[in-house]
Coordinates of C-alpha atoms and ligand atoms in Angstrom, one line a residue:
M19 CA 46.9 4.2 30.6
A20 CA 47.3 0.5 31.6
K21 CA 50.8 -0.4 29.3
N22 CA 49.8 -3.1 26.7
R23 CA 51.4 -6.7 27.1
T24 CA 52.9 -9.0 24.1
S25 CA 51.4 -12.3 24.3
Y26 CA 51.7 -16.1 21.5
V27 CA 48.6 -16.8 20.2
C28 CA 48.0 -20.3 18.5
S29 CA 46.7 -19.8 15.0
E30 CA 45.4 -23.3 15.3
C31 CA 43.4 -23.1 18.6
G32 CA 43.5 -19.5 19.9
Y33 CA 45.4 -20.4 23.0
E34 CA 47.3 -18.1 24.5
H35 CA 50.4 -18.0 26.3
P36 CA 53.0 -15.7 27.5
K37 CA 55.5 -17.3 25.9
W38 CA 56.8 -18.6 22.3
Y39 CA 56.3 -22.1 22.1
G40 CA 57.2 -24.0 18.7
K41 CA 54.7 -26.1 19.6
C42 CA 51.6 -25.3 21.0
P43 CA 50.6 -26.5 24.2
A44 CA 47.1 -26.9 23.6
C45 CA 46.4 -28.2 20.6
S46 CA 50.2 -29.7 19.7
S47 CA 50.7 -27.6 16.0
F48 CA 53.9 -26.8 15.3
G49 CA 54.8 -23.1 14.3
T50 CA 51.2 -21.7 14.7
M51 CA 52.3 -19.0 17.7
N52 CA 52.7 -16.4 16.8
E53 CA 53.0 -12.9 18.7
E54 CA 50.7 -10.3 19.4
V55 CA 49.8 -7.1 21.5
V56 CA 47.6 -8.3 23.4
L57 CA 45.2 -3.9 24.8
P58 CA 45.2 -3.8 28.7
E59 CA 41.2 -2.9 28.9
G60 CA 40.9 -0.4 25.8
P61 CA 38.4 0.7 24.3
G62 CA 38.0 -2.0 21.2
R63 CA 37.8 -5.0 23.9
A64 CA 35.4 -2.7 25.8
A65 CA 32.6 -2.5 22.0
V66 CA 33.2 -6.4 22.2
R67 CA 32.1 -6.9 25.9
R68 CA 28.7 -7.2 26.0
P69 CA 26.3 -7.0 29.2
A70 CA 25.6 -10.3 31.1
E71 CA 21.6 -10.7 30.6
A72 CA 19.8 -14.3 29.6
T73 CA 16.3 -13.8 28.2
L74 CA 13.6 -16.3 26.9
L75 CA 14.3 -18.4 23.4
M76 CA 11.5 -17.0 22.4
E77 CA 10.3 -13.5 24.5
E78 CA 6.5 -12.3 24.6
G79 CA 5.6 -10.4 21.3
E80 CA 7.8 -11.6 19.5
E81 CA 7.9 -12.1 16.5
R82 CA 7.6 -15.6 15.4
G83 CA 10.7 -16.7 14.6
D84 CA 11.7 -16.1 11.6
E85 CA 14.6 -13.9 10.0
I86 CA 14.4 -11.3 7.6
R87 CA 16.0 -12.3 4.0
L88 CA 17.2 -9.6 1.6
S89 CA 17.6 -10.9 -2.0
T90 CA 20.9 -10.0 -4.1
G91 CA 19.2 -9.8 -7.3
M92 CA 21.2 -13.4 -7.9
G93 CA 18.7 -16.5 -8.0
E94 CA 21.7 -18.0 -8.3
L95 CA 23.5 -16.7 -5.0
D96 CA 20.5 -16.6 -3.1
R97 CA 19.8 -19.4 -2.9
V98 CA 23.1 -20.4 -1.6
F99 CA 22.1 -18.1 0.9
G100 CA 19.4 -20.5 1.6
G101 CA 16.9 -17.9 0.3
G102 CA 19.0 -14.3 0.2
V103 CA 21.3 -13.5 3.1
V104 CA 19.4 -13.2 6.5
R105 CA 19.7 -9.7 7.7
G106 CA 22.5 -8.2 11.0
S107 CA 24.4 -12.0 9.7
V108 CA 27.3 -11.8 8.9
T109 CA 28.9 -13.4 5.4
L110 CA 32.8 -14.3 4.3
L111 CA 32.6 -15.2 0.7
G112 CA 36.5 -16.6 0.4
G113 CA 38.2 -17.5 -3.5
D114 CA 41.8 -17.4 -5.4
P115 CA 42.8 -13.8 -6.7
G116 CA 40.8 -12.7 -10.5
I117 CA 37.8 -15.1 -9.3
G118 CA 34.8 -12.4 -8.6
K119 CA 34.9 -11.9 -5.4
S120 CA 34.8 -8.3 -5.4
T121 CA 32.4 -8.5 -8.9
I122 CA 29.7 -10.7 -7.4
L123 CA 29.3 -8.4 -3.9
L124 CA 28.6 -5.4 -6.0
Q125 CA 26.8 -6.9 -8.3
A126 CA 24.6 -8.0 -5.4
C127 CA 24.9 -3.8 -4.2
R128 CA 23.0 -3.1 -6.7
R129 CA 19.7 -4.7 -5.5
L130 CA 20.4 -4.7 -1.8
S131 CA 20.8 -0.6 -2.2
Q132 CA 17.5 -0.7 -3.6
S133 CA 15.6 -1.4 -0.7
S134 CA 18.4 -0.8 1.8
R135 CA 21.7 1.3 2.0
V136 CA 24.4 0.1 1.4
L137 CA 27.8 1.3 2.4
Y138 CA 31.0 -0.7 0.1
V139 CA 34.8 -0.3 2.4
T140 CA 37.4 -1.5 0.0
G141 CA 40.7 -1.4 0.8
E142 CA 41.6 -3.3 -2.2
E143 CA 40.7 -0.5 -4.5
S144 CA 41.3 2.6 -5.3
R145 CA 37.5 5.2 -6.4
R146 CA 38.5 5.4 -9.0
Q147 CA 38.7 1.6 -10.5
I148 CA 35.0 0.9 -7.8
R149 CA 33.6 3.2 -10.3
L150 CA 34.6 2.1 -13.4
R151 CA 33.6 -1.3 -12.5
A152 CA 30.9 -0.4 -11.5
K153 CA 30.1 1.6 -14.6
R154 CA 31.0 -2.1 -16.0
L155 CA 28.8 -3.4 -14.5
G156 CA 25.7 -0.5 -15.8
L157 CA 25.2 0.7 -12.1
E158 CA 27.3 3.2 -11.2
Y159 CA 24.0 5.9 -10.2
Q160 CA 23.1 3.5 -7.8
P161 CA 23.2 5.0 -3.9
V162 CA 26.0 2.8 -3.1
L163 CA 28.4 4.3 -0.3
L164 CA 32.3 3.6 -1.2
L165 CA 34.3 4.8 1.9
T166 CA 38.1 3.7 1.2
N167 CA 39.5 4.2 4.7
T168 CA 40.4 0.1 6.2
E169 CA 40.6 1.5 9.8
L170 CA 38.1 0.3 11.9
S171 CA 37.8 2.6 14.1
A172 CA 37.5 4.7 10.5
V173 CA 34.7 2.6 9.7
E174 CA 32.9 2.1 12.8
Q175 CA 32.5 5.8 12.6
V176 CA 31.3 6.3 8.9
I177 CA 28.8 3.1 10.1
E178 CA 27.8 5.2 13.4
R179 CA 26.9 8.2 10.8
E180 CA 25.5 6.4 8.1
S181 CA 23.7 4.1 9.4
P182 CA 24.2 1.5 7.0
D183 CA 22.3 -1.4 6.4
V184 CA 24.5 -3.5 4.7
V185 CA 28.2 -3.2 4.7
V186 CA 30.6 -5.3 2.7
I187 CA 34.6 -5.6 3.8
D188 CA 36.5 -6.0 0.5
S189 CA 38.7 -7.9 2.3
I190 CA 39.0 -8.6 6.0
Q191 CA 42.6 -8.9 5.0
T192 CA 43.1 -4.9 4.6
L193 CA 41.0 -3.9 7.7
Y194 CA 43.0 -3.0 10.6
S195 CA 42.6 -1.5 13.8
A196 CA 45.3 1.1 15.3
E197 CA 44.4 0.5 18.9
L198 CA 46.9 -2.9 17.3
S199 CA 50.4 -2.9 16.5
A200 CA 50.4 -5.7 15.0
L201 CA 50.0 -5.0 10.9
P202 CA 47.1 -5.1 8.9
G203 CA 46.8 -9.2 8.1
A204 CA 47.4 -10.3 11.3
I205 CA 46.1 -12.8 13.1
G206 CA 45.4 -11.1 16.0
Q207 CA 44.3 -8.3 13.8
I208 CA 41.6 -10.5 11.4
R209 CA 39.9 -11.3 14.6
D210 CA 39.2 -8.7 16.2
C211 CA 37.9 -6.7 14.0
T212 CA 36.2 -9.8 12.6
N213 CA 34.7 -9.7 16.3
R214 CA 34.0 -5.7 16.8
L215 CA 31.9 -6.6 13.5
I216 CA 30.4 -9.3 14.2
A217 CA 29.0 -7.2 17.7
L218 CA 28.0 -4.6 15.3
A219 CA 25.8 -7.0 13.2
K220 CA 24.2 -8.5 15.9
T221 CA 23.5 -5.1 18.4
R222 CA 22.6 -2.7 15.2
E223 CA 21.0 -5.6 12.8
I224 CA 24.1 -5.0 10.1
T225 CA 24.2 -7.2 7.6
F226 CA 27.9 -7.9 6.5
L227 CA 29.6 -9.2 3.6
L228 CA 33.4 -9.8 4.1
V229 CA 35.8 -10.6 1.6
G230 CA 38.3 -12.9 2.4
H231 CA 41.4 -14.2 1.0
I232 CA 42.3 -17.6 0.9
N233 CA 46.3 -19.3 1.6
K234 CA 47.6 -22.0 -0.4
E235 CA 45.6 -24.7 1.7
G236 CA 42.1 -22.8 -0.1
S237 CA 41.0 -21.8 2.8
I238 CA 39.9 -18.9 3.9
A239 CA 43.7 -16.8 5.8
G240 CA 43.9 -15.4 8.9
P241 CA 42.7 -17.3 12.1
K242 CA 41.3 -20.5 11.6
M243 CA 38.0 -19.5 14.0
L244 CA 37.4 -17.4 11.7
E245 CA 35.2 -19.7 9.9
H246 CA 33.9 -20.4 12.8
M247 CA 33.0 -16.8 14.2
V248 CA 30.8 -15.5 11.5
D249 CA 27.3 -16.7 10.6
T250 CA 28.0 -17.8 7.2
V251 CA 31.3 -18.9 4.5
L252 CA 30.7 -19.6 0.9
Y253 CA 33.2 -20.1 -1.3
F254 CA 33.7 -19.3 -4.6
E255 CA 35.2 -22.4 -6.9
G256 CA 36.7 -23.2 -10.3
D257 CA 39.5 -22.0 -12.1
Q258 CA 39.9 -18.1 -13.7
N259 CA 40.5 -20.1 -17.8
L260 CA 37.1 -22.2 -17.3
T261 CA 33.8 -21.2 -17.9
Y262 CA 31.5 -21.5 -14.8
R263 CA 32.3 -20.8 -11.5
I264 CA 30.6 -21.6 -8.6
I265 CA 29.9 -21.0 -5.4
R266 CA 29.6 -23.1 -2.5
A267 CA 28.9 -23.0 1.4
A268 CA 30.9 -24.1 3.0
K269 CA 28.9 -22.7 6.4
N270 CA 25.2 -21.7 7.1
R271 CA 23.7 -20.6 9.9
F272 CA 20.7 -19.6 8.0
G273 CA 20.1 -22.6 5.5
S274 CA 21.6 -26.6 3.7
T275 CA 25.3 -26.3 2.9
N276 CA 24.5 -28.3 -0.2
E277 CA 23.4 -25.7 -2.4
I278 CA 25.4 -24.1 -4.8
G279 CA 25.5 -21.5 -7.5
I280 CA 26.5 -21.3 -11.2
F281 CA 27.8 -18.3 -13.0
E282 CA 29.8 -17.6 -15.9
M283 CA 32.0 -14.5 -16.1
G284 CA 31.4 -12.3 -18.7
E285 CA 31.6 -9.0 -20.2
Q286 CA 29.8 -7.2 -17.9
G287 CA 29.9 -9.1 -14.9
L288 CA 29.6 -13.0 -13.4
L289 CA 25.6 -13.7 -15.4
E290 CA 23.9 -16.7 -13.8
V291 CA 24.2 -19.6 -15.7
E292 CA 20.0 -20.3 -16.5
N293 CA 20.4 -23.7 -17.5
P294 CA 23.7 -25.3 -15.9
S295 CA 23.0 -29.1 -17.2
A296 CA 22.5 -28.2 -20.5
A297 CA 25.8 -25.7 -20.7
L298 CA 27.6 -28.4 -19.1
I299 CA 27.6 -31.0 -21.1
S300 CA 26.5 -29.5 -24.3
D301 CA 30.2 -30.0 -26.2
R302 CA 30.5 -33.2 -25.3
P303 CA 32.0 -35.2 -27.3
R304 CA 29.1 -37.8 -29.6
H305 CA 30.5 -41.6 -29.7
V306 CA 33.6 -41.3 -28.2
P307 CA 35.2 -43.3 -25.3
G308 CA 35.5 -42.3 -22.2
S309 CA 32.5 -40.3 -21.5
C310 CA 30.2 -40.9 -20.3
I311 CA 26.7 -38.7 -18.0
V312 CA 25.9 -38.3 -14.9
C313 CA 23.4 -37.2 -12.9
V314 CA 24.1 -35.6 -8.8
M315 CA 22.1 -34.6 -7.0
E316 CA 24.2 -30.6 -5.4
G317 CA 21.5 -29.5 -2.5
T318 CA 18.1 -29.6 -4.2
R319 CA 18.6 -29.4 -8.1
P320 CA 19.4 -32.2 -9.8
L321 CA 22.6 -31.9 -12.1
L322 CA 23.5 -33.4 -14.9
A323 CA 27.8 -33.8 -15.5
E324 CA 30.1 -35.3 -18.0
V325 CA 32.5 -37.5 -16.3
Q326 CA 35.4 -38.8 -18.7
A327 CA 37.9 -41.5 -18.7
L328 CA 41.3 -41.7 -20.2
L329 CA 43.0 -44.9 -20.3
S330 CA 46.5 -45.9 -21.4
D331 CA 49.5 -48.1 -21.3
S332 CA 52.0 -46.8 -19.1
S333 CA 54.5 -46.3 -19.5
Y334 CA 55.7 -46.3 -16.0
G335 CA 56.4 -48.7 -13.5
T336 CA 54.0 -47.3 -11.6
P337 CA 51.1 -46.2 -12.9
R338 CA 50.0 -43.6 -13.1
R339 CA 46.1 -42.2 -11.6
M340 CA 45.5 -38.5 -11.8
S341 CA 41.6 -37.3 -11.6
T342 CA 40.5 -33.4 -11.1
G343 CA 36.5 -33.3 -10.2
I344 CA 36.6 -35.7 -8.6
D345 CA 37.9 -37.2 -5.7
G346 CA 41.3 -39.5 -6.7
N347 CA 41.0 -42.2 -3.7
R348 CA 37.6 -42.6 -4.9
V349 CA 38.9 -42.6 -8.1
A350 CA 41.5 -44.8 -7.5
M351 CA 39.0 -47.8 -5.2
L352 CA 36.2 -48.0 -8.5
L353 CA 39.5 -48.8 -10.9
A354 CA 40.7 -51.4 -8.5
V355 CA 37.0 -52.8 -8.5
L356 CA 37.3 -52.6 -11.6
E357 CA 39.6 -54.6 -11.8
K358 CA 38.7 -57.0 -9.7
R359 CA 34.7 -57.1 -10.5
A360 CA 34.6 -56.2 -13.8
G361 CA 37.8 -58.4 -14.6
L362 CA 39.4 -55.4 -16.5
R363 CA 43.4 -55.5 -16.5
L364 CA 44.4 -51.8 -15.2
S365 CA 47.5 -52.7 -13.0
G366 CA 49.6 -51.7 -16.3
A367 CA 47.7 -48.9 -17.1
D368 CA 48.2 -44.8 -16.7
A369 CA 44.2 -43.7 -15.6
Y370 CA 42.9 -39.7 -16.1
C371 CA 39.6 -39.0 -15.0
N372 CA 37.9 -35.2 -15.3
V373 CA 34.9 -33.8 -14.7
V374 CA 33.9 -31.4 -17.8
G375 CA 33.4 -27.5 -17.3
G376 CA 35.1 -27.4 -13.6
L377 CA 32.4 -28.9 -11.6
R378 CA 33.5 -30.7 -8.2
L379 CA 31.7 -34.1 -7.7
I380 CA 31.4 -35.3 -4.2
E381 CA 27.3 -37.8 -4.3
P382 CA 28.8 -41.4 -4.5
A383 CA 26.0 -41.1 -6.6
S384 CA 29.1 -40.2 -9.4
D385 CA 30.9 -43.6 -8.6
L386 CA 28.9 -45.8 -11.8
A387 CA 29.9 -42.6 -13.9
V388 CA 32.9 -43.1 -13.1
V389 CA 33.4 -47.1 -13.7
L390 CA 31.8 -47.0 -17.4
A391 CA 34.0 -44.0 -18.5
A392 CA 36.5 -46.2 -17.5
A393 CA 35.8 -49.2 -18.6
S394 CA 35.0 -47.3 -22.2
S395 CA 38.0 -46.4 -22.6
H396 CA 39.3 -49.3 -21.7
W397 CA 37.7 -51.2 -24.0
Y398 CA 37.4 -48.8 -26.7
R399 CA 33.7 -48.6 -26.6
P400 CA 31.4 -46.0 -26.4
V401 CA 29.1 -45.2 -24.8
E402 CA 25.7 -45.9 -25.3
E403 CA 23.8 -42.2 -27.0
D404 CA 21.8 -39.8 -24.3
L405 CA 22.4 -42.2 -21.3
I406 CA 22.8 -41.0 -18.3
V407 CA 23.6 -42.6 -15.2
F408 CA 23.7 -42.4 -11.7
G409 CA 24.5 -45.0 -8.4
E410 CA 27.4 -45.7 -5.5
V411 CA 29.5 -48.5 -6.5
G412 CA 30.2 -50.8 -3.6
L413 CA 33.7 -53.2 -3.2
S414 CA 32.0 -56.1 -4.3
G415 CA 31.0 -54.1 -7.3
E416 CA 27.5 -53.5 -6.3
L417 CA 25.5 -50.9 -7.4
R418 CA 23.9 -49.1 -4.1
S419 CA 20.7 -47.0 -4.0
V420 CA 21.3 -43.4 -3.8
R421 CA 18.9 -40.2 -2.4
N422 CA 15.9 -38.6 -4.6
A423 CA 16.8 -41.5 -7.7
A424 CA 13.0 -39.8 -8.6
A425 CA 13.2 -37.0 -8.6
R426 CA 16.8 -37.6 -10.6
I427 CA 15.2 -38.8 -13.3
A428 CA 12.2 -36.2 -13.6
E429 CA 14.6 -33.5 -13.6
C430 CA 16.4 -35.0 -16.8
E431 CA 13.1 -36.1 -18.6
R432 CA 11.5 -32.4 -18.4
L433 CA 15.6 -32.0 -20.3
G434 CA 14.6 -34.0 -23.1
Y435 CA 16.2 -37.1 -21.8
S436 CA 14.6 -41.2 -21.8
R437 CA 17.5 -43.6 -21.4
F438 CA 18.5 -44.3 -17.2
L439 CA 21.1 -47.6 -16.1
I440 CA 20.6 -47.0 -11.5
P441 CA 21.1 -49.6 -9.6
G442 CA 18.3 -52.0 -9.1
A443 CA 16.6 -50.6 -5.5
D444 CA 16.0 -47.1 -7.5
R445 CA 13.8 -48.6 -10.0
P446 CA 10.8 -46.0 -10.0
K447 CA 7.5 -46.9 -9.5
T448 CA 6.3 -45.4 -12.3
V449 CA 8.1 -43.1 -15.3
G450 CA 7.3 -40.9 -18.5
P451 CA 6.0 -42.2 -21.9
G452 CA 8.8 -43.0 -24.0
T453 CA 10.9 -43.3 -20.9
T454 CA 13.3 -46.5 -20.6
V455 CA 15.0 -47.2 -17.2
Y456 CA 17.5 -49.7 -16.7
A457 CA 18.3 -51.5 -13.2
V458 CA 20.6 -53.1 -12.6
K459 CA 22.7 -55.2 -10.2
N460 CA 25.7 -54.7 -10.7
I461 CA 28.6 -53.2 -12.7
V462 CA 28.9 -56.4 -14.8
E463 CA 25.1 -55.7 -15.4
A464 CA 25.9 -52.3 -15.9
I465 CA 28.8 -52.3 -18.3
E466 CA 27.0 -54.9 -20.3
V467 CA 23.6 -52.3 -20.1
A468 CA 25.9 -49.0 -21.5
L469 CA 29.1 -49.7 -23.6
Q470 CA 28.6 -50.2 -27.8
P471 CA 29.7 -52.9 -29.6
K472 CA 33.3 -53.0 -30.0
G473 CA 34.4 -49.8 -32.0
V474 CA 37.0 -49.5 -34.4
R475 CA 40.4 -47.8 -33.2
T476 CA 41.7 -45.3 -35.3
Ligands
LIG23 P1 37.8 -9.5 -9.4 O1 35.6 -9.5 -8.6 O2 38.3 -8.7 -9.4 O3 38.2 -10.7 -8.6 P2 38.5 -11.1 -6.9 O4 37.4 -9.9 -6.2 O5 37.8 -11.9 -6.6 O6 40.3 -11.0 -7.3 O7 37.7 -10.5 -9.9 C1 37.9 -10.2 -11.8 C2 37.7 -10.6 -12.6 O8 36.9 -10.8 -13.2 C3 39.6 -9.6 -14.0 O9 40.3 -10.6 -14.0 C4 38.2 -9.2 -14.2 C5 36.9 -10.9 -15.1 N1 36.0 -9.3 -15.3 C6 35.3 -9.8 -16.0 O10 35.6 -9.8 -16.9 N2 34.4 -9.1 -16.2 C7 33.7 -7.8 -16.1 O11 32.9 -7.7 -16.0 C8 34.1 -8.1 -14.4 C9 33.9 -7.0 -14.0 C10 36.0 -8.0 -14.4
LIG24 MG1 39.3 -8.1 -5.4

């Protein structure tokens, strides 16, 4: 048998060299070259190798286009996948410890096991722990196969014997191949194991759901290219202490990456939040300055969220600017626009901005809400009750049009809201009876419409 050789592999770009470098010669990253044992031509490598054969994009008799999708039984999760998990695809689900990755996959097993054979491989918990959790989730009698051995060839053997349709691996970091000398969780282990699973998925049409740990930067631990290798990457977001947990697709070969799924952790696992808009703004304070409701689009779905701002006199030379749930640079820019175009003196004020419920707003349509919440807090004038706003703010203080304005208004009308403040260019042609739309050109006009007369400072 040929001897194994040692090689150094960059975790960023995959560059391989027999010598160690502090700086990767290929991508110039520092400290990313890791020692690895390279197999000469073992069974592991051979398994990845596939016969070379070119085929037409669409062979004769091949079904038209279409992937078969499996429902997870949770509409919110199916939506993120783009209408269910595609058969034969490989999905990576990342997220903080304790956020609910194992819980949601076990819950998905309930429905999946009704129509498919499901194998749940875990290296994180014992059989007993899994059984207890399954009991808590009410699925201990589902025909889900459980495997607590995470050695790759053992997993492959079980797959060979049981021929499951869906395999959950919890987690990819605990999976290892005994043919490689690196420890479980090492970059080479993760890369090679994932490669072999992908080969299995593609040749045998097995659907893989992989749990991935995340590192302190928030991306999935392991080689950077892990996300390139798989078909779908989902992230579970939200704080353990916050009510809502959000699943978002970072990559999806079979659907859009805009959709999000909203869940709430309960006694019996994760519950889908039926009406997220109502839930997200239900606790908002009334007649209090510094709060504004925005309608953002999360994928195809309009969602209401509460943006809060608190401005107070700074006790330091440099004012503090903090924001949660919305990009800090964007907030700083909007405060500068407010100062320059609407005459607020903010240079000596600390500013805090927050999106309620752990939601993260990325759409520029939330700009107007930040501006109004900040102005409202600064002047101590509450925003008009039940006014829904959206609009992008430009550097001249102008309001710029957003996409799907009509859909946003229609959804809010459905939820019982009837007053809107939006960019002039987005004025809808028709609105429902009783609906008032204020379409304005810039933030000065918007402030005039939105803010109530000055309240008494308490
Ligand atoms: P878990 O799925 O183990 O997280 P991960 O796999 O992402 O590390 O979920 C863990 C948390 O959820 C744990 O702190 C307990 C809590 N939990 C509930 O509140 N209710 C439940 O029904 C279950 C199963 C878990
Ligand atoms: Mg877990």
